[in-house]
mmCIF file of C-alpha atoms in Angstrom:
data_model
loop_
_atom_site.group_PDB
_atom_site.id
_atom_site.type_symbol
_atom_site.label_atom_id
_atom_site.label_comp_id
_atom_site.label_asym_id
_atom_site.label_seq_id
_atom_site.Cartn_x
_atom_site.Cartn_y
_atom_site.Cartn_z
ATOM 1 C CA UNK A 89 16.513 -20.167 37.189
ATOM 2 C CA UNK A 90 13.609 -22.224 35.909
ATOM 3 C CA UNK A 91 11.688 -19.444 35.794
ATOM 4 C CA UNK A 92 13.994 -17.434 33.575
ATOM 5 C CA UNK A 93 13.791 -20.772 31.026
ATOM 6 C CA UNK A 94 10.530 -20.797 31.068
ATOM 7 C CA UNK A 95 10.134 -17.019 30.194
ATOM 8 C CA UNK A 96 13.326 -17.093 27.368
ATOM 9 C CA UNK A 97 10.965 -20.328 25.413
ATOM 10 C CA UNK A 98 8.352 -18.010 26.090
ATOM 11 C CA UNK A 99 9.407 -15.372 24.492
ATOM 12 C CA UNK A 100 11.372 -17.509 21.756
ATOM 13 C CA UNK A 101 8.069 -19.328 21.135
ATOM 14 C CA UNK A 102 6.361 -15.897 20.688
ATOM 15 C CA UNK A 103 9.298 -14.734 17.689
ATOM 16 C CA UNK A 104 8.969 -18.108 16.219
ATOM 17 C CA UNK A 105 5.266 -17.630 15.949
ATOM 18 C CA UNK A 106 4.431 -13.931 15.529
ATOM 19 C CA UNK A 107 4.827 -13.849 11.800
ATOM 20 C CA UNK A 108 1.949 -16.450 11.442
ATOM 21 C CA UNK A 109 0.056 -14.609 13.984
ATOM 22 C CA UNK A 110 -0.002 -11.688 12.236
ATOM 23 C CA UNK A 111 -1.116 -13.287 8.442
ATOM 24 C CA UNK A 112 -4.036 -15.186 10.416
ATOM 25 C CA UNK A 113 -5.047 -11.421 10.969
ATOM 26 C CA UNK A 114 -4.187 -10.124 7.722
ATOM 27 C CA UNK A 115 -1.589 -7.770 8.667
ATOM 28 C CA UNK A 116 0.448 -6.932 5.575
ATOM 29 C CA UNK A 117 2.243 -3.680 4.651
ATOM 30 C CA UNK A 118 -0.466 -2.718 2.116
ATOM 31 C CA UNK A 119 -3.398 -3.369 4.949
ATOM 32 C CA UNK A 120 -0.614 -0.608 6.968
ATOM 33 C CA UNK A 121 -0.643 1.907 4.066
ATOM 34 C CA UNK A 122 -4.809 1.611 3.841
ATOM 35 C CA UNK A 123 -4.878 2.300 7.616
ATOM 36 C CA UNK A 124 -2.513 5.245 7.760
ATOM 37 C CA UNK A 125 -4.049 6.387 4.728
ATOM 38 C CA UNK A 126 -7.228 6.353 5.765
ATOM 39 C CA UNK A 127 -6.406 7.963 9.413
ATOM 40 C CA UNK A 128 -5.062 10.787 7.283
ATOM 41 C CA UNK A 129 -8.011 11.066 5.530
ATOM 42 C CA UNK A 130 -10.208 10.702 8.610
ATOM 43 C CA UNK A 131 -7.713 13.494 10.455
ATOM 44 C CA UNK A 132 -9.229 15.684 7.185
ATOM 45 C CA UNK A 133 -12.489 15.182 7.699
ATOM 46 C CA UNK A 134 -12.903 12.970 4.673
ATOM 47 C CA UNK A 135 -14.757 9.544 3.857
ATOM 48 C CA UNK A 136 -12.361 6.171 3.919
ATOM 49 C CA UNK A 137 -11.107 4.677 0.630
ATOM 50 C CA UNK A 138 -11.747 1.162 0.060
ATOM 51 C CA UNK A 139 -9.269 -1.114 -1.102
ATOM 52 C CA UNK A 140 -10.224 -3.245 -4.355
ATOM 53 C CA UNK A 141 -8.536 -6.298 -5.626
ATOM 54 C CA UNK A 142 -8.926 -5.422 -9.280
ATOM 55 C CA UNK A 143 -7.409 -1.969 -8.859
ATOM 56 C CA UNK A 144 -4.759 -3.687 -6.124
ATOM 57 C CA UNK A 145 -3.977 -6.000 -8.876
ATOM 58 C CA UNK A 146 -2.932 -3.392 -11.500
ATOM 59 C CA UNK A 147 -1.117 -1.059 -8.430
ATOM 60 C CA UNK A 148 0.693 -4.933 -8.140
ATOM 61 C CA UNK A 149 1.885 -5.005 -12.205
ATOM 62 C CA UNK A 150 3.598 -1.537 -11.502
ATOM 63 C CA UNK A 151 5.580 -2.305 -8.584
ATOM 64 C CA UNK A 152 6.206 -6.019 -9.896
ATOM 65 C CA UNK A 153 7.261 -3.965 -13.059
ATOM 66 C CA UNK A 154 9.495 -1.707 -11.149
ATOM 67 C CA UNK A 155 11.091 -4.227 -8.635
ATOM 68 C CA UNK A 156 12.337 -5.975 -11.645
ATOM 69 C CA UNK A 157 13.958 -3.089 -13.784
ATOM 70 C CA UNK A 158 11.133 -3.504 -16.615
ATOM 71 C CA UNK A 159 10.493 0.492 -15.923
ATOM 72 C CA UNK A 160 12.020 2.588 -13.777
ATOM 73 C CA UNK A 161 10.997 4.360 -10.897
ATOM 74 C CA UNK A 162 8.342 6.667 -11.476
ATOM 75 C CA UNK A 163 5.174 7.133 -13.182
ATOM 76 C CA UNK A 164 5.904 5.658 -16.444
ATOM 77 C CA UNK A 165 2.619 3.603 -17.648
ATOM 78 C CA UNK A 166 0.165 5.511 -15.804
ATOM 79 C CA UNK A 167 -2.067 6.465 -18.947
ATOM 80 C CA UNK A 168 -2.155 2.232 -19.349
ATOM 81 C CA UNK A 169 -3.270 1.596 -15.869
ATOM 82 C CA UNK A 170 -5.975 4.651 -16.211
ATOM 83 C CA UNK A 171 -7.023 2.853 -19.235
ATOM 84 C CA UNK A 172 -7.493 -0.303 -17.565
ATOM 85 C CA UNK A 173 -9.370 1.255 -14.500
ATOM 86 C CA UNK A 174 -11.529 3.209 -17.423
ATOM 87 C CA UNK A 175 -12.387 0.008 -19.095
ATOM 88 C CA UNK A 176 -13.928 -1.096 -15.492
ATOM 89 C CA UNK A 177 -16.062 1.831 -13.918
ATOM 90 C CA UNK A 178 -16.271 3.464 -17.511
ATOM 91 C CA UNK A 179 -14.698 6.547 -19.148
ATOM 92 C CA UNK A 180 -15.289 9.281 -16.403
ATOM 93 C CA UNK A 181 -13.284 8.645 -13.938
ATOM 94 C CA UNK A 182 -10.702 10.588 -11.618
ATOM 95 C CA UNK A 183 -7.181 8.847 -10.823
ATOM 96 C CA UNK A 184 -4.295 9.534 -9.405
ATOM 97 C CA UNK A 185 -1.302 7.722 -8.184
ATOM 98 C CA UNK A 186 1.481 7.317 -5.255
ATOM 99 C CA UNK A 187 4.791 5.706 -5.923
ATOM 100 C CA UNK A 188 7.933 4.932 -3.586
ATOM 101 C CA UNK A 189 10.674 3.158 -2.540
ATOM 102 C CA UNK A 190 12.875 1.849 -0.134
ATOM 103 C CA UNK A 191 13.332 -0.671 2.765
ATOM 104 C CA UNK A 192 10.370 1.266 5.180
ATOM 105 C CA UNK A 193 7.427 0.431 6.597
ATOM 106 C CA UNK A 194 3.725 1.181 5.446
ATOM 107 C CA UNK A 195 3.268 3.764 8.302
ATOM 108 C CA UNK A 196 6.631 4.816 6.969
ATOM 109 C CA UNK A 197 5.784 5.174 3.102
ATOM 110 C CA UNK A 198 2.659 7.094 4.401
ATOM 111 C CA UNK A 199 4.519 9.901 6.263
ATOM 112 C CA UNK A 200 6.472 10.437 3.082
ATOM 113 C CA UNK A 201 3.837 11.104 1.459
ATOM 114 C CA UNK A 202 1.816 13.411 3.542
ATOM 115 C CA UNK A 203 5.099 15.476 3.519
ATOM 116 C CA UNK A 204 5.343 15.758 -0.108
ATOM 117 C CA UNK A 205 2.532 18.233 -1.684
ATOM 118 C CA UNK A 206 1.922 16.154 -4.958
ATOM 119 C CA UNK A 207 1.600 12.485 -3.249
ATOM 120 C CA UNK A 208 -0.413 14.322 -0.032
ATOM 121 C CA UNK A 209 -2.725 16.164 -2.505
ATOM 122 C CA UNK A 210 -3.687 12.578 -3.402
ATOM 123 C CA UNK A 211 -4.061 11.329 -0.211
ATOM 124 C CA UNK A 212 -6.164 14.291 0.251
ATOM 125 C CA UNK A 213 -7.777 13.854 -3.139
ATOM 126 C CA UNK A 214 -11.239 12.927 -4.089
ATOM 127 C CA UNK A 215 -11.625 9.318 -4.694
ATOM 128 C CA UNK A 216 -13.377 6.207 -2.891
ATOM 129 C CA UNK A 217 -11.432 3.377 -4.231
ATOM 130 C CA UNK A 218 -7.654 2.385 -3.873
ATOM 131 C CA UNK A 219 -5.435 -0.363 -5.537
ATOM 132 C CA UNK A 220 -2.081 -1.024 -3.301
ATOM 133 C CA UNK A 221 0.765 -2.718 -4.645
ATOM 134 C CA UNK A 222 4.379 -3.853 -2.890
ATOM 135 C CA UNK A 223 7.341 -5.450 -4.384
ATOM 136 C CA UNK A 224 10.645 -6.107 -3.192
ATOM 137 C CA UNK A 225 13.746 -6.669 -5.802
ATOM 138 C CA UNK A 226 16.827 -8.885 -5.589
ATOM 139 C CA UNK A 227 18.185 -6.256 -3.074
ATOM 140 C CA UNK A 228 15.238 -6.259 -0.757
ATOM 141 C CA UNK A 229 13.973 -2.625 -1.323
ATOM 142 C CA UNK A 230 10.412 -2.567 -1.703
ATOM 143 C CA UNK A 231 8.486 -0.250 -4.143
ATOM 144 C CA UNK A 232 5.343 0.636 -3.359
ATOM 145 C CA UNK A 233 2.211 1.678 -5.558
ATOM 146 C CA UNK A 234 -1.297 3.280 -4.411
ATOM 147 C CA UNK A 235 -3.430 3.681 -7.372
ATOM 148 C CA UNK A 236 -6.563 5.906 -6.398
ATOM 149 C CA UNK A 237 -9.805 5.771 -8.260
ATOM 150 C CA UNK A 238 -13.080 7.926 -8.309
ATOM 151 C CA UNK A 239 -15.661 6.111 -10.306
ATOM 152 C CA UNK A 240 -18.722 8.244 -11.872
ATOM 153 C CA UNK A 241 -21.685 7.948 -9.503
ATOM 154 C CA UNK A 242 -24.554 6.395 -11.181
#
């Protein structure tokens, strides 16, 4: 009997304390979408994207923006945040851009992707940089951003 308290605050200590575990790591659902993302990519034969606060930042706005009703679903801005990205790595770049929705994981939100030819063609696409973004509304459905980036090689 002891021994089955000592294993229930055990394992009641280990609930209690996972979710700070896990920040001191820096597991988050955008490091999950980088790491499935990039195992896809890897799976192709192609080089890892790295993730960059500046273009994380702007992949933020749009989900922010979304989560909160200021624009719907969708892709509705995009030409902005290419601006933005074009005023930091200059005016020939490539971009492209993932969107979703819905109360899933990143491993999740990656899968739907891969299965949908527009999203996996930029999964697949040629760029080195990414921006991730997550949001959750008042409902606790999360929308989801990945803003990739190809900067001009100098």
């Amino acid at each position: 009997m002891k021994h089955c308290r000592f294993i229930l605050l055990l394992s009641i200590s280990f609930l209690f304390f996972l979710p700070f575990i896990s920040q001191a790591k820096g597991h988050s659902i955008e490091n999950d979408i980088l790491y499935y993302t990039n195992q896809f990519r890897k799976a192709h034969g192609l080089s890892p994207l790295k993730r960059v606060s500046f273009v994380d930042n702007i992949a933020l706005d749009h989900s922010i923006d979304m989560a909160r009703g200021r624009v719907g679903f969708g892709h509705r801005g995009f030409d902005t945040r290419t601006l933005l990205l074009k005023r930091k790595y200059g005016r020939y770049i490539a971009t492209g851009e993932n969107v979703a929705y819905g109360d899933i994981t990143g491993k999740e939100v990656v899968d739907i992707w891969i299965n949908s030819p527009p999203h996996r063609k930029n999964l697949l696409g040629n760029f080195s940089l990414v921006g991730i973004g997550v949001a959750r509304n008042d409902q606790g459905i999360l929308f989801f951003t990945q803003l990739f980036v190809r900067p001009p090689v100098n």
